[in-house]
């Protein structure tokens, strides 16, 4: 009885307000913000008050989705006692208590259903503008399974970025990174949007290697993914560089051998040249010396005559 009295009192207040304002359909939205867990059903409230018969009652529900607030679309319509559902909501939406209420129920809710809903009620020949009410719908969902990915060069002295992301989660999931092995260490997370977090590791060393975990959570659920990071030793020269070094050494050895050969040939030629000079001019040298000695007495005799 108490609830009935409150309902009658509320109706009387609305009627009194309606009469004071001089007619027109009056729309009341009992809740301006509604939440629902994805997959569940939710009632979107919209009450109206009119003084005209309901034979020409018209109710239109539209939604401006969060993904594109500037492009509202139709949800469901009641016109001339006929209900028309939008294809996007076909089989999932319906009126609760026609023609006395404009409330609708939405079943099998999806994340894409979230947005701003508008209820527009007109009832010709009721004078005045149609009554309008608005409310926001939030569809909650646990975080999806996170994905862990490494990016960079896991070589000693290099840098690596560990990325973790989820496809969905409402409210926005909290995200954390930990190193589990060989010792447990919590790591600072750089958020990139609402659904991605990264960890930047500079100057990678053997101590960087180990098992890492990314954890995500919101009031509806949790999730985690693991990543094992292996660190390679100092990078060795590639086979192409080794081949170039070997080729350079070989060419240097060949040039040294050619230089040694040229020097040897030059020295041999000089030795043969000096040997020839010594062998062919010895007799003349000996004869010249002999003649010089032989002519000396003649000169001596002439000096004493």
Short mmCIF file of N, CA, C and O in Angstrom, two decimals, residues 141-248:
data_model
loop_
_atom_site.label_atom_id
_atom_site.label_comp_id
_atom_site.label_asym_id
_atom_site.label_seq_id
_atom_site.Cartn_x
_atom_site.Cartn_y
_atom_site.Cartn_z
N UNK A 141 32.31 -4.60 -18.93
CA UNK A 141 32.86 -5.87 -19.40
C UNK A 141 34.20 -6.13 -18.74
O UNK A 141 34.98 -5.18 -18.53
N UNK A 142 34.50 -7.38 -18.38
CA UNK A 142 35.83 -7.69 -17.84
C UNK A 142 36.89 -7.53 -18.92
O UNK A 142 36.57 -7.57 -20.12
N UNK A 143 38.15 -7.34 -18.55
CA UNK A 143 39.20 -7.22 -19.57
C UNK A 143 39.36 -8.51 -20.35
O UNK A 143 39.25 -9.61 -19.78
N UNK A 144 39.58 -8.38 -21.64
CA UNK A 144 39.86 -9.58 -22.45
C UNK A 144 41.25 -10.10 -22.13
O UNK A 144 42.03 -9.46 -21.43
N UNK A 145 41.56 -11.29 -22.64
CA UNK A 145 42.87 -11.89 -22.39
C UNK A 145 43.97 -10.99 -22.95
O UNK A 145 43.95 -10.63 -24.14
N UNK A 146 44.94 -10.59 -22.13
CA UNK A 146 45.99 -9.69 -22.62
C UNK A 146 46.98 -10.41 -23.52
O UNK A 146 47.12 -11.64 -23.46
N UNK A 147 47.68 -9.64 -24.35
CA UNK A 147 48.70 -10.16 -25.25
C UNK A 147 50.04 -9.50 -24.91
O UNK A 147 50.11 -8.27 -24.77
N UNK A 148 51.09 -10.31 -24.77
CA UNK A 148 52.44 -9.81 -24.47
C UNK A 148 53.32 -9.95 -25.70
O UNK A 148 53.39 -11.04 -26.29
N UNK A 149 54.02 -8.88 -26.07
CA UNK A 149 54.88 -8.91 -27.25
C UNK A 149 56.18 -8.14 -26.96
O UNK A 149 56.14 -7.05 -26.40
N UNK A 150 57.35 -8.71 -27.37
CA UNK A 150 58.61 -7.97 -27.26
C UNK A 150 58.90 -7.25 -28.57
O UNK A 150 58.49 -7.68 -29.65
N UNK A 151 59.63 -6.15 -28.48
CA UNK A 151 60.02 -5.41 -29.68
C UNK A 151 61.39 -4.78 -29.42
O UNK A 151 61.59 -4.12 -28.40
N UNK A 152 62.33 -5.00 -30.36
CA UNK A 152 63.67 -4.44 -30.21
C UNK A 152 64.74 -5.47 -30.46
O UNK A 152 64.51 -6.50 -31.12
N UNK A 153 65.94 -5.22 -29.94
CA UNK A 153 67.09 -6.08 -30.15
C UNK A 153 67.59 -6.58 -28.79
O UNK A 153 68.25 -5.84 -28.06
N UNK A 154 67.27 -7.84 -28.44
CA UNK A 154 67.69 -8.36 -27.13
C UNK A 154 69.15 -8.79 -27.11
O UNK A 154 69.50 -9.88 -26.69
N UNK A 155 70.03 -7.92 -27.59
CA UNK A 155 71.46 -8.15 -27.54
C UNK A 155 72.06 -7.31 -26.41
O UNK A 155 71.51 -6.26 -26.04
N UNK A 156 73.16 -7.76 -25.88
CA UNK A 156 73.81 -7.00 -24.80
C UNK A 156 74.12 -5.58 -25.27
O UNK A 156 74.71 -5.37 -26.33
N UNK A 157 73.68 -4.62 -24.46
CA UNK A 157 73.88 -3.22 -24.81
C UNK A 157 72.75 -2.62 -25.62
O UNK A 157 72.70 -1.41 -25.81
N UNK A 158 71.81 -3.45 -26.11
CA UNK A 158 70.69 -2.94 -26.91
C UNK A 158 69.53 -2.50 -26.04
O UNK A 158 69.67 -2.30 -24.83
N UNK A 159 68.36 -2.32 -26.65
CA UNK A 159 67.16 -1.91 -25.92
C UNK A 159 65.97 -2.73 -26.39
O UNK A 159 65.91 -3.16 -27.55
N UNK A 160 65.03 -2.97 -25.47
CA UNK A 160 63.85 -3.80 -25.74
C UNK A 160 62.63 -3.10 -25.16
O UNK A 160 62.69 -2.49 -24.08
N UNK A 161 61.50 -3.19 -25.88
CA UNK A 161 60.21 -2.69 -25.38
C UNK A 161 59.26 -3.87 -25.22
O UNK A 161 59.04 -4.62 -26.18
N UNK A 162 58.71 -4.04 -24.03
CA UNK A 162 57.73 -5.09 -23.75
C UNK A 162 56.35 -4.45 -23.79
O UNK A 162 56.06 -3.51 -23.04
N UNK A 163 55.48 -4.95 -24.69
CA UNK A 163 54.14 -4.38 -24.87
C UNK A 163 53.08 -5.34 -24.37
O UNK A 163 53.20 -6.56 -24.53
N UNK A 164 52.03 -4.78 -23.77
CA UNK A 164 50.90 -5.56 -23.29
C UNK A 164 49.62 -4.81 -23.67
O UNK A 164 49.52 -3.60 -23.41
N UNK A 165 48.66 -5.50 -24.30
CA UNK A 165 47.42 -4.83 -24.68
C UNK A 165 46.24 -5.79 -24.57
O UNK A 165 46.40 -7.01 -24.64
N UNK A 166 45.06 -5.21 -24.38
CA UNK A 166 43.80 -5.97 -24.36
C UNK A 166 42.87 -5.37 -25.40
O UNK A 166 42.99 -4.19 -25.77
N UNK A 167 41.96 -6.17 -25.88
CA UNK A 167 41.02 -5.70 -26.90
C UNK A 167 39.87 -4.91 -26.30
O UNK A 167 39.31 -4.03 -26.96
N UNK A 168 39.48 -5.23 -25.06
CA UNK A 168 38.34 -4.55 -24.46
C UNK A 168 38.40 -4.65 -22.94
O UNK A 168 39.12 -5.49 -22.38
N UNK A 169 37.61 -3.84 -22.29
CA UNK A 169 37.52 -3.82 -20.84
C UNK A 169 36.89 -2.54 -20.36
O UNK A 169 37.40 -1.46 -20.67
N UNK A 170 35.74 -2.62 -19.65
CA UNK A 170 35.04 -1.45 -19.12
C UNK A 170 34.62 -1.76 -17.68
O UNK A 170 33.94 -2.76 -17.47
N UNK A 171 35.05 -0.95 -16.70
CA UNK A 171 35.89 0.25 -16.80
C UNK A 171 37.30 -0.08 -17.30
O UNK A 171 37.68 -1.25 -17.39
N UNK A 172 38.05 0.98 -17.60
CA UNK A 172 39.40 0.81 -18.12
C UNK A 172 40.22 -0.07 -17.19
O UNK A 172 40.34 0.22 -16.00
N UNK A 173 40.81 -1.14 -17.71
CA UNK A 173 41.59 -2.05 -16.84
C UNK A 173 42.86 -1.40 -16.31
O UNK A 173 43.49 -0.60 -16.98
N UNK A 174 43.20 -1.77 -15.07
CA UNK A 174 44.50 -1.41 -14.51
C UNK A 174 45.53 -2.39 -15.06
O UNK A 174 45.25 -3.58 -15.20
N UNK A 175 46.74 -1.90 -15.36
CA UNK A 175 47.75 -2.75 -16.00
C UNK A 175 49.07 -2.63 -15.23
O UNK A 175 49.46 -1.55 -14.81
N UNK A 176 49.75 -3.77 -15.05
CA UNK A 176 51.04 -3.78 -14.35
C UNK A 176 51.97 -4.79 -15.00
O UNK A 176 51.52 -5.80 -15.57
N UNK A 177 53.28 -4.54 -14.88
CA UNK A 177 54.33 -5.43 -15.39
C UNK A 177 55.22 -5.86 -14.22
O UNK A 177 55.58 -5.04 -13.37
N UNK A 178 55.57 -7.14 -14.19
CA UNK A 178 56.47 -7.67 -13.16
C UNK A 178 57.49 -8.60 -13.82
O UNK A 178 57.18 -9.29 -14.80
N UNK A 179 58.69 -8.62 -13.26
CA UNK A 179 59.68 -9.63 -13.62
C UNK A 179 59.63 -10.71 -12.54
O UNK A 179 59.86 -10.43 -11.35
N UNK A 180 59.33 -11.94 -12.93
CA UNK A 180 59.13 -13.02 -11.97
C UNK A 180 60.41 -13.80 -11.68
O UNK A 180 60.60 -14.26 -10.55
N UNK A 181 61.27 -13.98 -12.67
CA UNK A 181 62.50 -14.78 -12.51
C UNK A 181 63.68 -14.01 -13.11
O UNK A 181 63.52 -13.30 -14.11
N UNK A 182 64.86 -14.16 -12.53
CA UNK A 182 65.19 -14.98 -11.35
C UNK A 182 64.76 -14.35 -10.03
O UNK A 182 64.68 -15.00 -9.02
N UNK A 183 64.46 -13.02 -10.01
CA UNK A 183 63.94 -12.39 -8.79
C UNK A 183 62.71 -11.58 -9.17
O UNK A 183 62.53 -11.17 -10.33
N UNK A 184 61.82 -11.36 -8.18
CA UNK A 184 60.57 -10.64 -8.45
C UNK A 184 60.81 -9.15 -8.34
O UNK A 184 61.25 -8.64 -7.31
N UNK A 185 60.50 -8.43 -9.43
CA UNK A 185 60.69 -6.98 -9.48
C UNK A 185 59.48 -6.37 -10.18
O UNK A 185 59.06 -6.84 -11.24
N UNK A 186 58.90 -5.31 -9.58
CA UNK A 186 57.81 -4.56 -10.22
C UNK A 186 58.41 -3.51 -11.13
O UNK A 186 59.38 -2.83 -10.76
N UNK A 187 57.83 -3.35 -12.31
CA UNK A 187 58.38 -2.44 -13.32
C UNK A 187 57.41 -1.30 -13.59
O UNK A 187 56.19 -1.48 -13.55
N UNK A 188 57.93 -0.11 -13.88
CA UNK A 188 57.06 1.04 -14.22
C UNK A 188 56.44 0.84 -15.60
O UNK A 188 57.10 0.37 -16.54
N UNK A 189 55.17 1.21 -15.72
CA UNK A 189 54.42 1.00 -16.96
C UNK A 189 54.14 2.35 -17.61
O UNK A 189 53.72 3.30 -16.95
N UNK A 190 54.38 2.42 -18.91
CA UNK A 190 54.02 3.59 -19.71
C UNK A 190 52.70 3.29 -20.43
O UNK A 190 52.64 2.40 -21.28
N UNK A 191 51.63 4.03 -20.06
CA UNK A 191 50.32 3.78 -20.69
C UNK A 191 50.28 4.43 -22.07
O UNK A 191 50.67 5.58 -22.25
N UNK A 192 49.78 3.67 -23.04
CA UNK A 192 49.57 4.16 -24.40
C UNK A 192 48.09 3.96 -24.71
O UNK A 192 47.68 2.93 -25.23
N UNK A 193 47.27 4.96 -24.36
CA UNK A 193 45.83 4.80 -24.47
C UNK A 193 45.29 4.06 -23.25
O UNK A 193 45.97 3.88 -22.25
N UNK A 194 44.04 3.60 -23.36
CA UNK A 194 43.39 2.92 -22.23
C UNK A 194 43.68 1.43 -22.18
O UNK A 194 43.57 0.81 -21.12
N UNK A 195 44.07 0.85 -23.32
CA UNK A 195 44.14 -0.62 -23.38
C UNK A 195 45.54 -1.14 -23.68
O UNK A 195 45.68 -2.32 -24.01
N UNK A 196 46.58 -0.31 -23.53
CA UNK A 196 47.94 -0.76 -23.82
C UNK A 196 48.92 -0.15 -22.84
O UNK A 196 48.82 1.02 -22.48
N UNK A 197 49.89 -0.97 -22.41
CA UNK A 197 50.94 -0.50 -21.52
C UNK A 197 52.27 -1.12 -21.93
O UNK A 197 52.34 -2.29 -22.31
N UNK A 198 53.36 -0.35 -21.86
CA UNK A 198 54.67 -0.82 -22.29
C UNK A 198 55.71 -0.61 -21.20
O UNK A 198 55.55 0.23 -20.31
N UNK A 199 56.79 -1.40 -21.31
CA UNK A 199 57.96 -1.26 -20.43
C UNK A 199 59.18 -1.14 -21.33
O UNK A 199 59.40 -1.99 -22.20
N UNK A 200 59.97 -0.09 -21.13
CA UNK A 200 61.17 0.16 -21.94
C UNK A 200 62.40 -0.25 -21.13
O UNK A 200 62.61 0.23 -20.01
N UNK A 201 63.21 -1.17 -21.70
CA UNK A 201 64.42 -1.64 -21.04
C UNK A 201 65.61 -1.21 -21.88
O UNK A 201 65.77 -1.62 -23.03
N UNK A 202 66.48 -0.36 -21.30
CA UNK A 202 67.67 0.14 -21.98
C UNK A 202 68.91 -0.61 -21.49
O UNK A 202 68.93 -1.15 -20.39
N UNK A 203 69.95 -0.61 -22.33
CA UNK A 203 71.24 -1.23 -21.98
C UNK A 203 71.03 -2.67 -21.49
O UNK A 203 71.36 -3.03 -20.35
N UNK A 204 70.47 -3.48 -22.36
CA UNK A 204 70.16 -4.88 -22.02
C UNK A 204 71.42 -5.63 -21.64
O UNK A 204 72.48 -5.47 -22.27
N UNK A 205 71.33 -6.46 -20.60
CA UNK A 205 72.45 -7.29 -20.15
C UNK A 205 71.92 -8.68 -19.80
O UNK A 205 70.72 -8.95 -19.88
N UNK A 206 72.84 -9.55 -19.38
CA UNK A 206 72.43 -10.90 -19.01
C UNK A 206 71.47 -10.89 -17.83
O UNK A 206 70.64 -11.79 -17.68
N UNK A 207 71.54 -9.85 -16.98
CA UNK A 207 70.64 -9.77 -15.84
C UNK A 207 69.21 -9.41 -16.27
O UNK A 207 68.27 -9.57 -15.50
N UNK A 208 69.06 -8.91 -17.49
CA UNK A 208 67.74 -8.56 -17.99
C UNK A 208 66.92 -9.78 -18.35
O UNK A 208 65.69 -9.76 -18.31
N UNK A 209 67.59 -10.87 -18.72
CA UNK A 209 66.89 -12.09 -19.14
C UNK A 209 66.05 -12.63 -18.00
O UNK A 209 66.37 -12.49 -16.82
N UNK A 210 64.93 -13.28 -18.37
CA UNK A 210 64.07 -13.88 -17.36
C UNK A 210 62.63 -13.93 -17.80
O UNK A 210 62.28 -13.68 -18.96
N UNK A 211 61.74 -14.24 -16.85
CA UNK A 211 60.30 -14.39 -17.11
C UNK A 211 59.58 -13.13 -16.65
O UNK A 211 59.72 -12.69 -15.51
N UNK A 212 58.78 -12.56 -17.56
CA UNK A 212 58.02 -11.34 -17.29
C UNK A 212 56.52 -11.64 -17.36
O UNK A 212 56.08 -12.51 -18.13
N UNK A 213 55.73 -10.86 -16.59
CA UNK A 213 54.28 -11.05 -16.57
C UNK A 213 53.58 -9.70 -16.64
O UNK A 213 53.96 -8.75 -15.96
N UNK A 214 52.54 -9.64 -17.49
CA UNK A 214 51.66 -8.47 -17.56
C UNK A 214 50.31 -8.86 -16.96
O UNK A 214 49.72 -9.88 -17.36
N UNK A 215 49.81 -8.07 -16.02
CA UNK A 215 48.53 -8.34 -15.36
C UNK A 215 47.57 -7.19 -15.64
O UNK A 215 47.95 -6.02 -15.60
N UNK A 216 46.29 -7.54 -15.92
CA UNK A 216 45.24 -6.53 -16.13
C UNK A 216 44.06 -6.89 -15.25
O UNK A 216 43.78 -8.07 -14.99
N UNK A 217 43.34 -5.85 -14.80
CA UNK A 217 42.19 -6.11 -13.92
C UNK A 217 41.26 -4.91 -13.91
O UNK A 217 41.68 -3.77 -14.09
N UNK A 218 39.96 -5.19 -13.71
CA UNK A 218 38.96 -4.19 -13.39
C UNK A 218 37.95 -4.86 -12.46
O UNK A 218 38.10 -6.05 -12.14
N UNK A 219 36.92 -4.17 -11.97
CA UNK A 219 36.02 -4.78 -11.00
C UNK A 219 35.33 -6.04 -11.47
O UNK A 219 34.80 -6.81 -10.65
N UNK A 220 35.34 -6.32 -12.77
CA UNK A 220 34.62 -7.48 -13.28
C UNK A 220 35.52 -8.68 -13.55
O UNK A 220 35.02 -9.77 -13.82
N UNK A 221 36.84 -8.51 -13.54
CA UNK A 221 37.70 -9.66 -13.82
C UNK A 221 39.16 -9.29 -13.92
O UNK A 221 39.54 -8.11 -13.86
N UNK A 222 40.00 -10.32 -14.09
CA UNK A 222 41.44 -10.15 -14.21
C UNK A 222 41.96 -11.03 -15.35
O UNK A 222 41.28 -11.94 -15.82
N UNK A 223 43.18 -10.76 -15.75
CA UNK A 223 43.85 -11.56 -16.78
C UNK A 223 45.34 -11.32 -16.73
O UNK A 223 45.81 -10.34 -16.14
N UNK A 224 46.11 -12.22 -17.36
CA UNK A 224 47.58 -12.08 -17.36
C UNK A 224 48.15 -12.81 -18.56
O UNK A 224 47.55 -13.74 -19.11
N UNK A 225 49.34 -12.39 -18.96
CA UNK A 225 50.11 -13.08 -20.00
C UNK A 225 51.57 -13.09 -19.59
O UNK A 225 52.02 -12.21 -18.85
N UNK A 226 52.32 -14.10 -20.05
CA UNK A 226 53.73 -14.28 -19.69
C UNK A 226 54.61 -14.12 -20.92
O UNK A 226 54.20 -14.43 -22.05
N UNK A 227 55.85 -13.67 -20.68
CA UNK A 227 56.82 -13.48 -21.76
C UNK A 227 58.20 -13.82 -21.22
O UNK A 227 58.61 -13.29 -20.19
N UNK A 228 58.91 -14.72 -21.93
CA UNK A 228 60.28 -15.07 -21.54
C UNK A 228 61.25 -14.34 -22.45
O UNK A 228 61.22 -14.48 -23.67
N UNK A 229 62.10 -13.53 -21.82
CA UNK A 229 63.06 -12.71 -22.57
C UNK A 229 64.44 -13.34 -22.50
O UNK A 229 64.98 -13.54 -21.41
N UNK A 230 65.03 -13.66 -23.65
CA UNK A 230 66.39 -14.19 -23.74
C UNK A 230 67.30 -13.10 -24.28
O UNK A 230 66.95 -12.39 -25.23
N UNK A 231 68.47 -12.96 -23.66
CA UNK A 231 69.43 -11.93 -24.07
C UNK A 231 70.61 -12.61 -24.74
O UNK A 231 71.21 -13.54 -24.19
N UNK A 232 70.95 -12.15 -25.93
CA UNK A 232 72.07 -12.71 -26.69
C UNK A 232 73.35 -11.99 -26.32
O UNK A 232 73.34 -10.84 -25.86
N UNK A 233 74.50 -12.68 -26.55
CA UNK A 233 75.80 -12.07 -26.30
C UNK A 233 76.09 -10.94 -27.27
O UNK A 233 75.28 -10.60 -28.13
N UNK A 234 77.28 -10.35 -27.11
CA UNK A 234 77.65 -9.26 -28.00
C UNK A 234 77.60 -9.72 -29.44
O UNK A 234 78.09 -10.81 -29.78
N UNK A 235 77.02 -8.97 -30.31
CA UNK A 235 76.89 -9.39 -31.71
C UNK A 235 78.25 -9.58 -32.37
O UNK A 235 79.15 -8.76 -32.21
N UNK A 236 78.41 -10.70 -33.08
CA UNK A 236 79.65 -10.98 -33.81
C UNK A 236 79.57 -10.44 -35.22
O UNK A 236 78.49 -10.26 -35.77
N UNK A 237 80.74 -10.17 -35.83
CA UNK A 237 80.71 -9.69 -37.21
C UNK A 237 80.01 -10.68 -38.11
O UNK A 237 80.16 -11.89 -37.95
N UNK A 238 79.32 -10.18 -39.06
CA UNK A 238 78.61 -11.06 -39.99
C UNK A 238 79.60 -11.75 -40.92
O UNK A 238 80.77 -11.37 -41.04
N UNK A 239 79.14 -12.79 -41.60
CA UNK A 239 79.99 -13.56 -42.51
C UNK A 239 80.51 -12.68 -43.63
O UNK A 239 81.64 -12.84 -44.10
N UNK A 240 79.70 -11.69 -44.08
CA UNK A 240 80.15 -10.80 -45.13
C UNK A 240 81.35 -9.97 -44.69
O UNK A 240 82.29 -9.75 -45.45
N UNK A 241 81.30 -9.49 -43.44
CA UNK A 241 82.43 -8.70 -42.91
C UNK A 241 83.67 -9.58 -42.80
O UNK A 241 84.78 -9.16 -43.13
N UNK A 242 83.49 -10.82 -42.32
CA UNK A 242 84.62 -11.74 -42.21
C UNK A 242 85.24 -12.00 -43.58
O UNK A 242 86.47 -12.01 -43.73
N UNK A 243 84.42 -12.20 -44.56
CA UNK A 243 84.94 -12.45 -45.91
C UNK A 243 85.71 -11.23 -46.41
O UNK A 243 86.76 -11.36 -47.05
N UNK A 244 85.18 -10.02 -46.12
CA UNK A 244 85.90 -8.82 -46.54
C UNK A 244 87.25 -8.69 -45.87
O UNK A 244 88.25 -8.33 -46.50
N UNK A 245 87.30 -9.02 -44.55
CA UNK A 245 88.57 -8.95 -43.83
C UNK A 245 89.57 -9.95 -44.39
O UNK A 245 90.74 -9.65 -44.61
N UNK A 246 89.11 -11.19 -44.63
CA UNK A 246 89.99 -12.22 -45.17
C UNK A 246 90.50 -11.83 -46.55
O UNK A 246 91.68 -12.05 -46.88
N UNK A 247 89.62 -11.28 -47.37
CA UNK A 247 90.03 -10.88 -48.72
C UNK A 247 91.10 -9.77 -48.65
O UNK A 247 92.09 -9.79 -49.40
N UNK A 248 90.91 -8.82 -47.73
CA UNK A 248 91.89 -7.75 -47.58
C UNK A 248 93.24 -8.29 -47.15
O UNK A 248 94.30 -7.88 -47.66
#
